[in-house]
Coordinates of C-alpha atoms in Angstrom, one line a residue:
M91 CA 188.0 6.6 197.9
I92 CA 189.3 7.2 201.3
S93 CA 188.7 4.6 204.0
F94 CA 189.0 5.7 207.6
A95 CA 190.1 2.9 209.8
F96 CA 189.0 3.3 213.4
P97 CA 190.3 0.2 215.6
A98 CA 188.0 0.2 218.8
F99 CA 187.9 -1.8 221.9
N100 CA 185.3 -0.8 224.6
E101 CA 184.9 2.5 223.2
A102 CA 181.2 3.2 223.3
E103 CA 181.3 6.5 224.6
N104 CA 183.5 7.6 221.9
I105 CA 181.3 6.0 219.3
Q106 CA 178.3 8.2 220.4
R107 CA 180.5 11.1 219.2
F108 CA 180.6 10.1 215.9
P109 CA 177.7 11.7 213.9
S110 CA 178.5 15.2 215.0
E111 CA 182.6 14.9 215.6
V112 CA 183.6 12.8 212.9
L113 CA 181.0 12.1 210.2
A114 CA 180.0 15.8 209.8
V115 CA 183.8 16.8 209.6
F116 CA 184.4 13.9 206.9
D117 CA 181.4 15.1 204.9
R118 CA 182.8 18.5 204.5
L119 CA 186.0 17.1 202.6
N120 CA 183.9 16.6 199.5
E121 CA 185.6 13.3 198.9
P122 CA 184.2 9.8 198.6
Y123 CA 184.7 7.9 201.7
E124 CA 183.9 5.2 204.2
V125 CA 184.4 4.9 207.6
L126 CA 185.7 1.1 209.0
I127 CA 185.3 0.6 212.6
V128 CA 187.4 -2.6 213.5
D129 CA 185.5 -3.9 216.8
D130 CA 188.5 -5.5 218.8
G131 CA 186.2 -7.9 220.6
S132 CA 184.8 -5.5 222.7
T133 CA 182.6 -6.3 225.8
D134 CA 180.2 -3.2 225.9
N135 CA 178.1 -1.9 223.1
T136 CA 180.6 -0.7 220.9
A137 CA 179.7 -2.8 218.1
A138 CA 176.0 -2.1 218.5
L139 CA 176.5 1.6 218.7
A140 CA 178.8 1.3 215.6
H141 CA 176.4 -0.6 213.4
A142 CA 173.5 1.7 214.3
L143 CA 175.6 4.8 212.5
G144 CA 174.9 3.3 209.4
A145 CA 176.6 4.1 205.9
P146 CA 179.0 5.4 205.4
V147 CA 180.1 3.5 208.4
R148 CA 180.8 -0.3 207.9
V149 CA 181.8 -2.5 211.2
V150 CA 184.1 -5.6 211.1
S151 CA 184.4 -7.3 214.5
H152 CA 186.9 -9.5 216.0
E153 CA 185.3 -12.6 218.1
R154 CA 188.0 -11.8 220.8
N155 CA 190.4 -8.8 221.6
R156 CA 193.6 -9.4 219.6
G157 CA 195.2 -6.3 219.9
L158 CA 195.7 -3.1 217.7
G159 CA 198.0 -4.7 215.5
A160 CA 195.8 -7.4 214.6
A161 CA 193.0 -4.6 214.2
I162 CA 195.0 -2.6 211.7
R163 CA 195.8 -5.5 209.7
T164 CA 191.9 -6.4 209.3
A165 CA 191.6 -2.9 208.2
I166 CA 194.3 -3.0 205.6
R167 CA 192.5 -6.4 204.4
E168 CA 188.7 -5.0 204.6
A169 CA 188.9 -1.6 203.6
K170 CA 187.6 -0.4 200.1
G171 CA 189.3 2.7 199.7
D172 CA 192.5 3.1 197.6
I173 CA 193.5 5.5 200.4
L174 CA 193.5 4.2 204.2
I175 CA 193.8 6.9 207.1
T176 CA 194.0 5.4 210.2
M177 CA 193.0 7.0 213.6
D178 CA 192.5 6.6 217.4
T179 CA 188.5 5.9 218.2
D180 CA 189.0 8.3 221.3
L181 CA 189.6 11.2 218.9
T182 CA 192.8 12.1 220.4
F183 CA 193.8 13.3 217.0
A184 CA 190.9 15.8 216.0
P185 CA 189.0 14.7 213.0
S186 CA 189.6 18.1 211.4
L187 CA 193.3 17.3 211.2
V188 CA 192.4 14.9 208.4
K189 CA 192.3 17.6 206.0
S190 CA 196.1 18.5 206.4
L191 CA 196.9 14.7 205.5
V192 CA 194.8 14.7 202.2
D193 CA 195.9 18.4 201.4
R194 CA 199.8 17.0 201.8
Y195 CA 199.0 13.8 200.1
K196 CA 197.2 15.7 197.0
R197 CA 200.5 17.4 196.2
G198 CA 201.4 14.3 194.4
D199 CA 205.0 13.7 195.4
V200 CA 204.6 11.4 198.4
D201 CA 203.2 7.6 199.3
V202 CA 202.6 8.4 203.1
V203 CA 201.8 11.2 205.3
C204 CA 202.5 11.0 209.0
G205 CA 200.7 13.4 211.7
S206 CA 203.3 14.3 213.8
P207 CA 202.7 15.5 217.3
K208 CA 206.4 16.9 217.8
L209 CA 206.2 19.1 214.8
A210 CA 202.8 20.6 216.5
G211 CA 204.7 20.9 219.9
Y212 CA 202.9 17.7 221.0
G213 CA 199.7 19.5 222.3
K214 CA 197.9 20.1 225.6
D215 CA 198.1 18.4 229.1
I216 CA 200.3 15.6 227.8
P217 CA 201.9 14.0 230.7
S218 CA 205.8 14.3 230.9
Y219 CA 206.4 10.8 231.3
R220 CA 204.7 10.0 228.1
L221 CA 206.9 12.8 226.2
L222 CA 209.8 11.2 227.4
I223 CA 208.9 7.9 226.3
S224 CA 208.0 9.2 223.1
H225 CA 211.3 11.0 222.8
V226 CA 213.5 7.8 223.6
A227 CA 211.3 5.6 221.3
G228 CA 211.5 7.9 218.3
L229 CA 215.2 8.3 218.6
V230 CA 215.8 4.6 218.8
Y231 CA 213.5 3.8 216.2
R232 CA 215.2 6.4 213.9
I233 CA 218.4 4.8 214.3
V234 CA 217.2 1.5 213.4
M235 CA 215.2 2.5 210.6
G236 CA 217.9 4.9 209.2
A237 CA 215.3 7.8 208.3
R238 CA 214.5 11.1 210.1
V239 CA 210.8 10.7 210.8
S240 CA 209.7 12.3 214.0
A241 CA 206.2 10.4 214.2
V242 CA 207.2 6.8 214.3
T243 CA 204.8 5.4 216.5
P244 CA 201.7 7.5 216.3
I245 CA 198.6 5.9 214.4
F246 CA 197.6 8.8 212.7
R247 CA 198.6 8.5 209.0
L248 CA 197.4 8.2 205.5
Y249 CA 198.6 5.1 203.3
K250 CA 198.2 4.0 199.7
R251 CA 196.5 1.0 200.7
E252 CA 198.2 -1.2 197.8
Q253 CA 201.3 -0.5 199.4
L254 CA 200.4 -2.2 202.6
I255 CA 198.6 -5.2 201.5
S256 CA 201.9 -7.3 200.9
L257 CA 203.8 -6.4 204.0
P258 CA 204.8 -9.3 206.3
L259 CA 203.2 -7.6 209.5
Q260 CA 203.3 -9.3 212.8
A261 CA 203.0 -6.8 215.6
T262 CA 200.1 -7.2 217.7
G263 CA 200.1 -4.0 220.0
F264 CA 200.9 -0.3 219.5
D265 CA 204.2 -1.3 217.8
I266 CA 202.4 -2.0 214.7
N267 CA 202.7 1.5 213.5
A268 CA 206.3 1.4 214.1
E269 CA 206.3 -1.8 212.0
I270 CA 204.4 -0.5 209.3
L271 CA 206.8 2.6 208.8
F272 CA 209.7 0.3 208.8
Y273 CA 208.9 -1.8 205.9
L274 CA 207.7 1.3 203.8
I275 CA 210.9 3.3 204.5
H276 CA 212.8 0.2 203.4
D277 CA 210.7 -0.2 200.3
K278 CA 211.7 3.4 199.5
R279 CA 208.3 5.0 199.9
R280 CA 208.0 8.7 200.0
I281 CA 207.1 9.8 203.4
A282 CA 206.1 13.4 204.6
E283 CA 204.8 14.7 207.8
V284 CA 202.4 17.3 208.9
P285 CA 201.8 18.9 212.3
A286 CA 199.2 17.1 214.4
P287 CA 198.8 17.9 218.2
L288 CA 197.6 15.2 220.5
T289 CA 195.1 15.7 223.0
Q290 CA 194.0 14.0 226.0
R291 CA 191.4 11.4 226.0
I292 CA 188.0 12.6 227.2
Y293 CA 186.0 9.4 227.6
G294 CA 186.7 5.8 228.4
E295 CA 190.0 4.1 229.4
S296 CA 193.3 4.2 227.5
K297 CA 194.2 0.8 226.4
L298 CA 198.0 1.4 226.4
E299 CA 199.7 -0.7 228.9
Y300 CA 203.3 0.8 228.9
R301 CA 205.0 -2.2 230.4
K302 CA 203.7 -4.7 228.1
E303 CA 204.1 -2.2 225.2
M304 CA 207.9 -1.8 226.0
K305 CA 208.4 -5.5 225.8
R306 CA 206.6 -5.4 222.6
H307 CA 208.6 -2.6 221.2
L308 CA 212.1 -4.0 222.3
R309 CA 211.1 -7.4 220.7
L310 CA 210.2 -5.4 217.3
L311 CA 213.4 -3.3 217.4
K312 CA 215.3 -6.4 217.6
R313 CA 213.5 -8.1 214.9
L314 CA 213.8 -4.9 212.7
C315 CA 217.7 -4.9 213.5
L316 CA 218.0 -8.4 212.2
L317 CA 216.0 -7.7 208.9
R318 CA 217.9 -4.4 208.2
L319 CA 221.3 -6.5 208.4
R320 CA 219.9 -9.2 206.3
R321 CA 218.8 -6.6 203.8
Q322 CA 222.3 -4.9 203.8
T323 CA 224.2 -8.2 203.6
A324 CA 221.8 -9.4 200.8

């Protein structure tokens, strides 16, 4: 079964899009699936709207806002599927793109499939400063990880859930995606990428605070450098 994980913090407007824009698309995959919405301490009616969706949607709630990293860790722990696909609740990666992840995985030669905005030319109306940050962050992470992967920080990925359960994840913010990828690369998991254009958010406000996230990424990079050095000298 596929578990689709959607971390959500104050995403009521986007949750209302799920019946027509998410569930209807996933139904056409003809695969058994669940949608796991991790309500990360929302102060609007995100949780109530998510519960109202009913099966195949399940909702797990945090009592307070703990960050994207904590929401992803909760999804890894609570998901029932053997395949886990992580996505943004604002649907900036179109749900229809899931088919390309699943089709690539079904070829049987990979453990992880990453949706790459870079391979898709990034997408429409993406601010230039966001592209610059993405380029720089991707370059630095590729050097630290020792792998040629273009999609280091995007959430849109397919994983084998069993390969995530024992990872010693610590990241609390958007850096969680890079942390997961680091451990999978150094566990010698087979990784593939597919083009996945990024779009602008339509409803609600972005939770990405660039200054705060830059500090988190710098701390993570320092920690990953030390981990890689220890592994190389062990």
